[in-house]
Amino acid sequence: MSDFTPRVFSGIQPSGGLTLGNYLGAMKRFVDMQNAGTHETIYCMVDQHAITVWQNPEDLRKNTRELAAGFIASGIDPEKSILFNQSQVAEHAQLGWVFNCVARMGWMKRMTQWKDKAGKNSENASLGLFGYPALMAADILIYHATHVPVGEDQKQHLELTRDIAMKFNNDFGTDFFPITEPVIEGAATRVMSLRDGSKKMSKSDPSDMSRINLTDTADDIAKKIRKAKTDPEPLPDTLDGLADRPEARNLINIYAALNDQSPDAVVAEFAGQQFGAFKPALADLAVAKMSPISGEMARLMQDQAEIDRILKRGADRAREIAAPILEKTYDLVGMVR
Ligand code: TYM
C-alpha cells in the first residue's frame, strides 16, 4: 500500500438529525485527522445514499446544507479538507456501476444493515438500498483512499469495500485499487441510546430522549443527560466494573470522548461517586462542547449561498482526483474512450 498517497475519505448521509453519535463517532474524529496533517482528508455528504430510502426533496436540500454547516461548525476547514456533496461528483455513481458488476449478490445479501433496513419487506425495498455498499466502496476507491474513519456500525461495509477492491484487482490482473484500512478507534465508536444501553444512539429512534441532537439547546442537553437511564450503584474503581452496566459504560465513554480522555482515566476520576454527581459533570461538559457547535451551525445556515459556494469548490477539487481514477478504471475494464 506504500505506493498510495495517505488519504482519508469518509461520508455522512444528509438524512436529517445529526446526533452525538455522529459527532463523536465520526465528525470529531474527521476533524482530528484533518488537523493531524498526516493525510489528505476528503469528507462528503452522501446524498445519493440518502435517497435509497424516501427523502422529501425540500428536506433533502435543507439537510444537505445543514450537514455541511455541521461539518464546518465542528471544525472541518474547507481549505484544509475537501468538503463536498456526492451527487456533484458524477464519478462516484460511475465507478459505483462498475462495482455493481464486481460485487456478488451473495455478498450483498449478507450485509446486516441491508437486513435490518429492508426487514421483512425486502421485496418492497429500493434496488439502491441493496446496492448501497457498492456505491460506498466507489466513494472510497474513486479517491484511492487508504484510511476510512467510521463508527463501529460501518465495519462490515468497509470489509466489503476491501473485497470489492481485491476482486477488481484480481479480475483485471492489477493492483490499481488500495486495500483500504478502516479506522474504528477511540472511546465513542459506538455511542448507545440514553434510554437503552443495548441500542445504538440513532436519529431514527422514536424517542427523542434517547439521543442528543446537534441542534439541541443547552437545556435539552442537560435534561436528556439528567434523565438518562443508569443504575443505582456508584461508579467502580476500574473499567472492568462496568462490564455488565451498559448504560453506565456508555455515559463514561461519552464523557471520555468529549473530553479527549481515556475511559480508564474518567473512571479513575469519578471512582466511588454516584450518578447524582457524575451526571451534572457530564451535562456541563456536553453543553460546553456541543452548544458552540449548534450556535455556529445556526449562524452558517443563514448564508446558504456561502455554503453552496463551499460545496461547489469542494466538488471541483474532488473531481480533479476522481476523474483520472475513473478513466484508468474504464481503461482497465476495456471500455473504448
Ligand atoms: P451514517 O450517515 O449513518 O453515519 C455517519 C457516521 O456516523 C457514525 N455513527 C455513529 N458512531 C458512533 N455511535 C453512533 N451511535 C453512531 N451513529 C452513527 C457512523 O458509523 C458513520 O461513520 N454508510 C455511511 C455513509 C457513507 C460512508 C461512505 C462512510 C457512505 N459512503 C464512505 C464512509 C465511507 C452511513 O450511513 O453513515
CSV table of C-alpha atoms and ligand atoms in Angstrom, one decimal:
chain,number,residue,atom,x,y,z
A,1,MET,CA,0.0,0.0,0.0
A,2,SER,CA,3.1,2.2,0.2
A,3,ASP,CA,2.5,3.5,-3.4
A,4,PHE,CA,-0.7,5.2,-2.4
A,5,THR,CA,-0.9,8.7,-1.1
A,6,PRO,CA,-2.1,8.7,2.5
A,7,ARG,CA,-5.6,9.8,2.1
A,8,VAL,CA,-8.7,9.8,4.3
A,9,PHE,CA,-12.3,9.6,3.0
A,10,SER,CA,-15.5,9.4,4.9
A,11,GLY,CA,-19.1,10.3,4.4
A,12,ILE,CA,-22.3,11.1,6.3
A,13,GLN,CA,-25.9,10.8,5.0
A,14,PRO,CA,-27.8,14.1,4.9
A,15,SER,CA,-31.0,12.4,6.0
A,16,GLY,CA,-31.6,14.9,8.8
A,17,GLY,CA,-31.0,14.9,12.5
A,18,LEU,CA,-27.3,14.7,13.4
A,19,THR,CA,-26.7,13.0,16.8
A,20,LEU,CA,-24.0,13.0,19.4
A,21,GLY,CA,-23.2,9.5,17.9
A,22,ASN,CA,-22.4,11.0,14.5
A,23,TYR,CA,-20.4,13.8,16.2
A,24,LEU,CA,-18.3,11.6,18.4
A,25,GLY,CA,-18.1,8.5,16.2
A,26,ALA,CA,-17.4,10.4,13.0
A,27,MET,CA,-17.2,14.2,12.8
A,28,LYS,CA,-14.9,14.9,15.7
A,29,ARG,CA,-12.6,12.2,14.5
A,30,PHE,CA,-12.7,13.6,11.0
A,31,VAL,CA,-11.5,16.9,12.5
A,32,ASP,CA,-8.7,15.3,14.4
A,33,MET,CA,-7.5,13.5,11.3
A,34,GLN,CA,-7.7,16.8,9.3
A,35,ASN,CA,-5.6,18.6,12.0
A,36,ALA,CA,-3.1,15.8,12.4
A,37,GLY,CA,-1.9,16.7,8.9
A,38,THR,CA,-0.6,13.2,8.2
A,39,HIS,CA,-3.2,12.5,5.4
A,40,GLU,CA,-5.2,14.4,2.8
A,41,THR,CA,-8.7,14.5,4.1
A,42,ILE,CA,-11.9,14.3,2.0
A,43,TYR,CA,-15.4,14.4,3.6
A,44,CYS,CA,-18.6,14.1,1.8
A,45,MET,CA,-22.4,14.5,2.2
A,46,VAL,CA,-23.6,11.3,0.6
A,47,ASP,CA,-27.0,12.4,-0.8
A,48,GLN,CA,-27.1,9.5,-3.2
A,49,HIS,CA,-27.0,7.1,-0.3
A,50,ALA,CA,-29.7,9.1,1.5
A,51,ILE,CA,-32.2,8.6,-1.4
A,52,THR,CA,-32.0,4.8,-1.1
A,53,VAL,CA,-34.9,5.5,1.2
A,54,TRP,CA,-37.6,8.1,0.6
A,55,GLN,CA,-36.4,11.7,1.2
A,56,ASN,CA,-38.7,14.7,0.8
A,57,PRO,CA,-36.9,16.9,-1.8
A,58,GLU,CA,-37.1,20.1,0.2
A,59,ASP,CA,-35.9,18.3,3.3
A,60,LEU,CA,-33.0,16.7,1.4
A,61,ARG,CA,-31.8,20.2,0.2
A,62,LYS,CA,-32.1,21.6,3.7
A,63,ASN,CA,-30.5,18.6,5.4
A,64,THR,CA,-27.6,18.6,3.0
A,65,ARG,CA,-26.8,22.3,3.7
A,66,GLU,CA,-27.3,21.7,7.4
A,67,LEU,CA,-24.9,18.8,7.4
A,68,ALA,CA,-22.3,21.0,5.6
A,69,ALA,CA,-22.8,23.6,8.3
A,70,GLY,CA,-22.4,20.9,10.9
A,71,PHE,CA,-19.1,19.8,9.4
A,72,ILE,CA,-17.8,23.3,9.3
A,73,ALA,CA,-19.1,24.2,12.8
A,74,SER,CA,-17.4,21.0,14.1
A,75,GLY,CA,-14.0,22.2,12.8
A,76,ILE,CA,-13.8,20.9,9.2
A,77,ASP,CA,-11.9,23.7,7.4
A,78,PRO,CA,-12.8,23.6,3.7
A,79,GLU,CA,-9.4,24.9,2.8
A,80,LYS,CA,-7.6,22.0,4.6
A,81,SER,CA,-10.1,19.3,3.7
A,82,ILE,CA,-12.1,18.7,0.6
A,83,LEU,CA,-15.8,19.0,1.6
A,84,PHE,CA,-18.5,18.4,-0.9
A,85,ASN,CA,-21.8,16.8,-1.9
A,86,GLN,CA,-21.6,13.3,-3.5
A,87,SER,CA,-24.1,14.0,-6.4
A,88,GLN,CA,-21.9,16.9,-7.6
A,89,VAL,CA,-19.1,14.5,-8.5
A,90,ALA,CA,-20.6,12.1,-11.0
A,91,GLU,CA,-17.6,9.8,-10.8
A,92,HIS,CA,-19.0,8.2,-7.6
A,93,ALA,CA,-22.0,6.8,-9.4
A,94,GLN,CA,-20.0,5.9,-12.5
A,95,LEU,CA,-17.5,3.9,-10.5
A,96,GLY,CA,-20.4,2.6,-8.5
A,97,TRP,CA,-21.8,1.0,-11.6
A,98,VAL,CA,-18.6,-0.8,-12.3
A,99,PHE,CA,-18.6,-2.1,-8.7
A,100,ASN,CA,-22.2,-3.3,-9.1
A,101,CYS,CA,-20.7,-5.6,-11.7
A,102,VAL,CA,-17.9,-6.7,-9.4
A,103,ALA,CA,-19.8,-7.3,-6.2
A,104,ARG,CA,-21.7,-10.5,-5.9
A,105,MET,CA,-25.4,-10.9,-4.8
A,106,GLY,CA,-24.4,-13.3,-2.1
A,107,TRP,CA,-22.0,-10.7,-0.6
A,108,MET,CA,-24.7,-8.0,-0.6
A,109,LYS,CA,-27.3,-10.3,1.0
A,110,ARG,CA,-25.1,-10.9,4.0
A,111,MET,CA,-25.0,-7.1,4.9
A,112,THR,CA,-26.6,-6.8,8.3
A,113,GLN,CA,-27.6,-3.2,7.6
A,114,TRP,CA,-29.5,-4.3,4.5
A,115,LYS,CA,-31.2,-7.0,6.5
A,116,ASP,CA,-32.1,-4.5,9.3
A,117,LYS,CA,-33.3,-1.7,7.0
A,118,ALA,CA,-35.1,-3.8,4.4
A,119,GLY,CA,-36.6,-6.0,7.2
A,120,LYS,CA,-39.4,-8.4,6.3
A,121,ASN,CA,-40.5,-6.1,3.5
A,122,SER,CA,-37.4,-6.6,1.3
A,123,GLU,CA,-39.4,-7.1,-1.9
A,124,ASN,CA,-40.5,-3.5,-1.5
A,125,ALA,CA,-37.1,-2.0,-0.7
A,126,SER,CA,-35.3,0.0,-3.4
A,127,LEU,CA,-32.7,-1.6,-5.6
A,128,GLY,CA,-30.5,1.3,-4.4
A,129,LEU,CA,-30.7,0.2,-0.8
A,130,PHE,CA,-29.5,-3.2,-1.8
A,131,GLY,CA,-26.6,-1.8,-3.8
A,132,TYR,CA,-25.8,0.8,-1.2
A,133,PRO,CA,-22.5,-0.8,-0.1
A,134,ALA,CA,-21.1,-1.0,-3.7
A,135,LEU,CA,-21.6,2.8,-4.0
A,136,MET,CA,-19.9,3.2,-0.7
A,137,ALA,CA,-16.9,1.3,-2.0
A,138,ALA,CA,-16.9,3.6,-5.0
A,139,ASP,CA,-17.0,6.7,-2.7
A,140,ILE,CA,-13.8,5.5,-1.1
A,141,LEU,CA,-12.0,3.9,-4.0
A,142,ILE,CA,-12.6,6.8,-6.5
A,143,TYR,CA,-10.1,8.7,-4.4
A,144,HIS,CA,-7.8,5.7,-3.8
A,145,ALA,CA,-8.4,6.4,-0.1
A,146,THR,CA,-6.2,4.5,2.2
A,147,HIS,CA,-8.0,5.1,5.5
A,148,VAL,CA,-11.7,5.5,6.4
A,149,PRO,CA,-12.7,6.7,9.8
A,150,VAL,CA,-16.2,5.4,10.8
A,151,GLY,CA,-18.3,4.2,13.7
A,152,GLU,CA,-18.5,0.5,14.5
A,153,ASP,CA,-21.8,0.1,12.6
A,154,GLN,CA,-19.9,0.6,9.2
A,155,LYS,CA,-17.3,-2.1,9.8
A,156,GLN,CA,-19.0,-4.7,7.6
A,157,HIS,CA,-19.4,-2.2,4.7
A,158,LEU,CA,-15.7,-1.5,4.9
A,159,GLU,CA,-14.9,-5.2,4.7
A,160,LEU,CA,-17.0,-5.4,1.6
A,161,THR,CA,-15.1,-2.4,0.2
A,162,ARG,CA,-11.9,-4.4,0.6
A,163,ASP,CA,-13.4,-7.5,-1.0
A,164,ILE,CA,-14.5,-5.4,-4.0
A,165,ALA,CA,-11.1,-3.8,-4.4
A,166,MET,CA,-9.4,-7.3,-4.2
A,167,LYS,CA,-11.8,-8.9,-6.7
A,168,PHE,CA,-11.4,-6.0,-9.1
A,169,ASN,CA,-7.6,-6.2,-8.8
A,170,ASN,CA,-7.7,-9.9,-9.2
A,171,ASP,CA,-10.2,-10.0,-12.1
A,172,PHE,CA,-8.2,-7.4,-14.1
A,173,GLY,CA,-4.7,-8.5,-13.1
A,174,THR,CA,-3.8,-5.2,-11.5
A,175,ASP,CA,-3.0,-3.6,-8.1
A,176,PHE,CA,-4.8,-0.4,-9.1
A,177,PHE,CA,-7.1,-0.1,-6.1
A,178,PRO,CA,-5.8,0.1,-2.5
A,179,ILE,CA,-7.0,-2.3,0.2
A,180,THR,CA,-8.4,0.4,2.4
A,181,GLU,CA,-7.9,0.3,6.2
A,182,PRO,CA,-11.0,1.1,8.4
A,183,VAL,CA,-10.2,3.4,11.3
A,184,ILE,CA,-12.5,2.5,14.2
A,185,GLU,CA,-10.8,3.9,17.2
A,186,GLY,CA,-11.4,5.8,20.4
A,187,ALA,CA,-14.0,5.7,23.2
A,188,ALA,CA,-17.0,6.6,21.1
A,189,THR,CA,-17.1,4.3,18.0
A,190,ARG,CA,-20.5,3.0,19.3
A,191,VAL,CA,-22.5,5.6,21.2
A,192,MET,CA,-25.5,4.0,22.7
A,193,SER,CA,-29.1,5.2,23.3
A,194,LEU,CA,-29.5,7.2,26.5
A,195,ARG,CA,-32.7,5.1,27.3
A,196,ASP,CA,-31.4,1.6,26.4
A,197,GLY,CA,-27.7,0.7,26.6
A,198,SER,CA,-28.2,-2.2,24.2
A,199,LYS,CA,-29.3,0.0,21.3
A,200,LYS,CA,-27.2,2.4,19.2
A,201,MET,CA,-27.9,6.1,19.5
A,202,SER,CA,-29.8,6.8,16.3
A,203,LYS,CA,-31.8,9.6,14.6
A,204,SER,CA,-34.4,7.0,13.8
A,205,ASP,CA,-35.2,6.1,17.4
A,206,PRO,CA,-38.8,7.1,18.1
A,207,SER,CA,-37.8,8.6,21.5
A,208,ASP,CA,-36.1,12.0,21.2
A,209,MET,CA,-34.9,11.4,24.9
A,210,SER,CA,-32.7,8.6,23.6
A,211,ARG,CA,-30.3,10.9,21.8
A,212,ILE,CA,-28.6,14.3,21.9
A,213,ASN,CA,-29.1,16.1,18.6
A,214,LEU,CA,-26.5,18.6,17.3
A,215,THR,CA,-29.3,21.2,17.2
A,216,ASP,CA,-30.4,20.7,20.8
A,217,THR,CA,-30.4,23.6,23.2
A,218,ALA,CA,-28.2,23.6,26.3
A,219,ASP,CA,-31.4,23.0,28.4
A,220,ASP,CA,-32.3,20.0,26.3
A,221,ILE,CA,-28.9,18.5,26.5
A,222,ALA,CA,-28.8,18.9,30.3
A,223,LYS,CA,-32.3,17.4,30.7
A,224,LYS,CA,-31.5,14.4,28.5
A,225,ILE,CA,-28.4,13.6,30.5
A,226,ARG,CA,-30.2,14.1,33.8
A,227,LYS,CA,-32.9,11.7,32.7
A,228,ALA,CA,-30.5,9.2,31.0
A,229,LYS,CA,-31.1,5.6,32.2
A,230,THR,CA,-28.5,4.4,34.8
A,231,ASP,CA,-28.4,2.0,37.7
A,232,PRO,CA,-28.3,2.7,41.5
A,233,GLU,CA,-24.7,1.6,42.0
A,234,PRO,CA,-21.8,4.1,42.5
A,235,LEU,CA,-19.1,4.2,39.8
A,236,PRO,CA,-16.4,1.5,40.2
A,237,ASP,CA,-12.7,1.9,40.6
A,238,THR,CA,-11.9,0.4,37.2
A,239,LEU,CA,-13.5,-0.1,33.8
A,240,ASP,CA,-13.9,-3.8,34.4
A,241,GLY,CA,-16.5,-3.0,37.0
A,242,LEU,CA,-18.7,-1.6,34.2
A,243,ALA,CA,-18.7,-4.8,32.1
A,244,ASP,CA,-22.4,-5.6,32.9
A,245,ARG,CA,-23.6,-2.0,33.2
A,246,PRO,CA,-24.0,-0.8,29.6
A,247,GLU,CA,-25.8,2.4,30.4
A,248,ALA,CA,-23.1,3.5,32.8
A,249,ARG,CA,-20.4,2.4,30.4
A,250,ASN,CA,-22.0,4.5,27.7
A,251,LEU,CA,-22.0,7.7,29.8
A,252,ILE,CA,-18.4,7.1,30.7
A,253,ASN,CA,-17.4,6.7,27.1
A,254,ILE,CA,-19.3,9.8,26.1
A,255,TYR,CA,-17.5,11.8,28.8
A,256,ALA,CA,-14.1,10.4,27.7
A,257,ALA,CA,-14.7,11.2,24.0
A,258,LEU,CA,-16.0,14.7,24.7
A,259,ASN,CA,-13.0,15.4,27.0
A,260,ASP,CA,-10.3,13.7,24.9
A,261,GLN,CA,-9.6,11.3,27.8
A,262,SER,CA,-9.5,7.5,28.0
A,263,PRO,CA,-12.4,5.8,29.7
A,264,ASP,CA,-10.0,4.4,32.3
A,265,ALA,CA,-9.0,8.0,33.3
A,266,VAL,CA,-12.6,9.0,33.6
A,267,VAL,CA,-13.5,6.1,35.8
A,268,ALA,CA,-10.5,6.7,38.0
A,269,GLU,CA,-11.5,10.4,38.4
A,270,PHE,CA,-15.1,9.5,39.4
A,271,ALA,CA,-14.5,6.3,41.3
A,272,GLY,CA,-16.9,5.7,44.1
A,273,GLN,CA,-19.2,8.6,43.1
A,274,GLN,CA,-22.9,8.3,42.5
A,275,PHE,CA,-24.6,9.3,39.2
A,276,GLY,CA,-26.1,12.2,41.1
A,277,ALA,CA,-22.6,13.7,41.0
A,278,PHE,CA,-21.4,12.3,37.6
A,279,LYS,CA,-24.4,13.4,35.5
A,280,PRO,CA,-24.1,17.1,36.3
A,281,ALA,CA,-20.4,17.0,35.4
A,282,LEU,CA,-21.3,15.2,32.1
A,283,ALA,CA,-24.1,17.7,31.4
A,284,ASP,CA,-21.7,20.6,31.9
A,285,LEU,CA,-19.1,19.1,29.7
A,286,ALA,CA,-21.6,18.2,26.9
A,287,VAL,CA,-23.1,21.7,27.0
A,288,ALA,CA,-19.7,23.3,26.9
A,289,LYS,CA,-18.6,21.2,23.9
A,290,MET,CA,-21.9,21.0,21.9
A,291,SER,CA,-23.5,24.4,22.3
A,292,PRO,CA,-20.9,26.3,20.4
A,293,ILE,CA,-21.4,23.9,17.5
A,294,SER,CA,-25.1,24.2,17.3
A,295,GLY,CA,-24.8,28.0,17.6
A,296,GLU,CA,-22.3,28.1,14.8
A,297,MET,CA,-24.4,25.8,12.7
A,298,ALA,CA,-27.4,28.1,13.0
A,299,ARG,CA,-25.2,31.1,12.1
A,300,LEU,CA,-23.8,29.4,9.0
A,301,MET,CA,-27.3,28.3,7.9
A,302,GLN,CA,-28.2,32.0,7.5
A,303,ASP,CA,-25.9,32.2,4.5
A,304,GLN,CA,-26.9,29.4,2.2
A,305,ALA,CA,-25.2,30.9,-0.9
A,306,GLU,CA,-21.9,30.7,1.0
A,307,ILE,CA,-22.5,27.0,1.9
A,308,ASP,CA,-23.3,26.3,-1.8
A,309,ARG,CA,-20.2,28.1,-2.9
A,310,ILE,CA,-18.0,26.0,-0.5
A,311,LEU,CA,-19.6,22.8,-1.7
A,312,LYS,CA,-19.1,23.6,-5.3
A,313,ARG,CA,-15.5,24.4,-4.8
A,314,GLY,CA,-15.1,21.2,-2.8
A,315,ALA,CA,-16.7,19.2,-5.7
A,316,ASP,CA,-14.3,20.8,-8.2
A,317,ARG,CA,-11.3,19.8,-6.1
A,318,ALA,CA,-12.7,16.3,-5.6
A,319,ARG,CA,-13.3,15.8,-9.3
A,320,GLU,CA,-9.6,16.5,-10.0
A,321,ILE,CA,-8.7,13.4,-8.1
A,322,ALA,CA,-11.6,11.3,-9.1
A,323,ALA,CA,-11.7,11.9,-12.9
A,324,PRO,CA,-8.3,10.3,-13.8
A,325,ILE,CA,-9.0,7.3,-11.5
A,326,LEU,CA,-12.3,6.7,-13.3
A,327,GLU,CA,-10.6,7.0,-16.7
A,328,LYS,CA,-8.0,4.4,-15.7
A,329,THR,CA,-10.7,2.1,-14.3
A,330,TYR,CA,-12.6,2.3,-17.6
A,331,ASP,CA,-9.4,1.6,-19.5
A,332,LEU,CA,-8.6,-1.5,-17.3
A,333,VAL,CA,-12.1,-2.8,-17.9
A,334,GLY,CA,-11.7,-2.4,-21.7
A,335,MET,CA,-14.0,0.4,-22.4
A,336,VAL,CA,-13.2,2.4,-25.5
A,337,ARG,CA,-12.6,6.1,-24.6
B,1,TYM,P1,-24.3,7.5,8.7
B,1,TYM,O1,-24.8,8.7,7.9
B,1,TYM,O2,-25.4,6.5,9.2
B,1,TYM,O3,-23.4,7.8,9.9
B,1,TYM,C1,-22.3,8.7,9.7
B,1,TYM,C2,-21.2,8.3,10.6
B,1,TYM,O4,-21.6,8.3,12.0
B,1,TYM,C3,-21.3,7.1,12.6
B,1,TYM,N1,-22.3,6.9,13.7
B,1,TYM,C4,-22.0,6.5,14.9
B,1,TYM,N2,-20.8,6.4,15.6
B,1,TYM,C5,-20.9,6.0,16.8
B,1,TYM,N3,-22.0,5.9,17.6
B,1,TYM,C6,-23.2,6.0,17.0
B,1,TYM,N4,-24.4,5.9,17.7
B,1,TYM,C7,-23.3,6.4,15.6
B,1,TYM,N5,-24.3,6.6,14.7
B,1,TYM,C8,-23.6,6.9,13.5
B,1,TYM,C9,-21.3,6.1,11.5
B,1,TYM,O5,-20.6,4.9,11.8
B,1,TYM,C10,-20.7,6.8,10.4
B,1,TYM,O6,-19.3,6.8,10.4
B,1,TYM,N6,-22.8,4.4,5.1
B,1,TYM,C11,-22.5,5.5,5.8
B,1,TYM,C12,-22.2,6.7,5.0
B,1,TYM,C13,-21.2,6.5,3.9
B,1,TYM,C14,-19.8,6.3,4.1
B,1,TYM,C15,-19.2,6.2,2.8
B,1,TYM,C16,-18.9,6.3,5.2
B,1,TYM,C17,-21.4,6.5,2.6
B,1,TYM,N7,-20.2,6.3,1.9
B,1,TYM,C18,-17.9,6.0,2.6
B,1,TYM,C19,-17.6,6.1,5.0
B,1,TYM,C20,-17.1,6.0,3.7
B,1,TYM,C21,-23.6,5.9,6.8
B,1,TYM,O7,-24.7,5.5,6.6
B,1,TYM,O8,-23.3,6.7,7.8
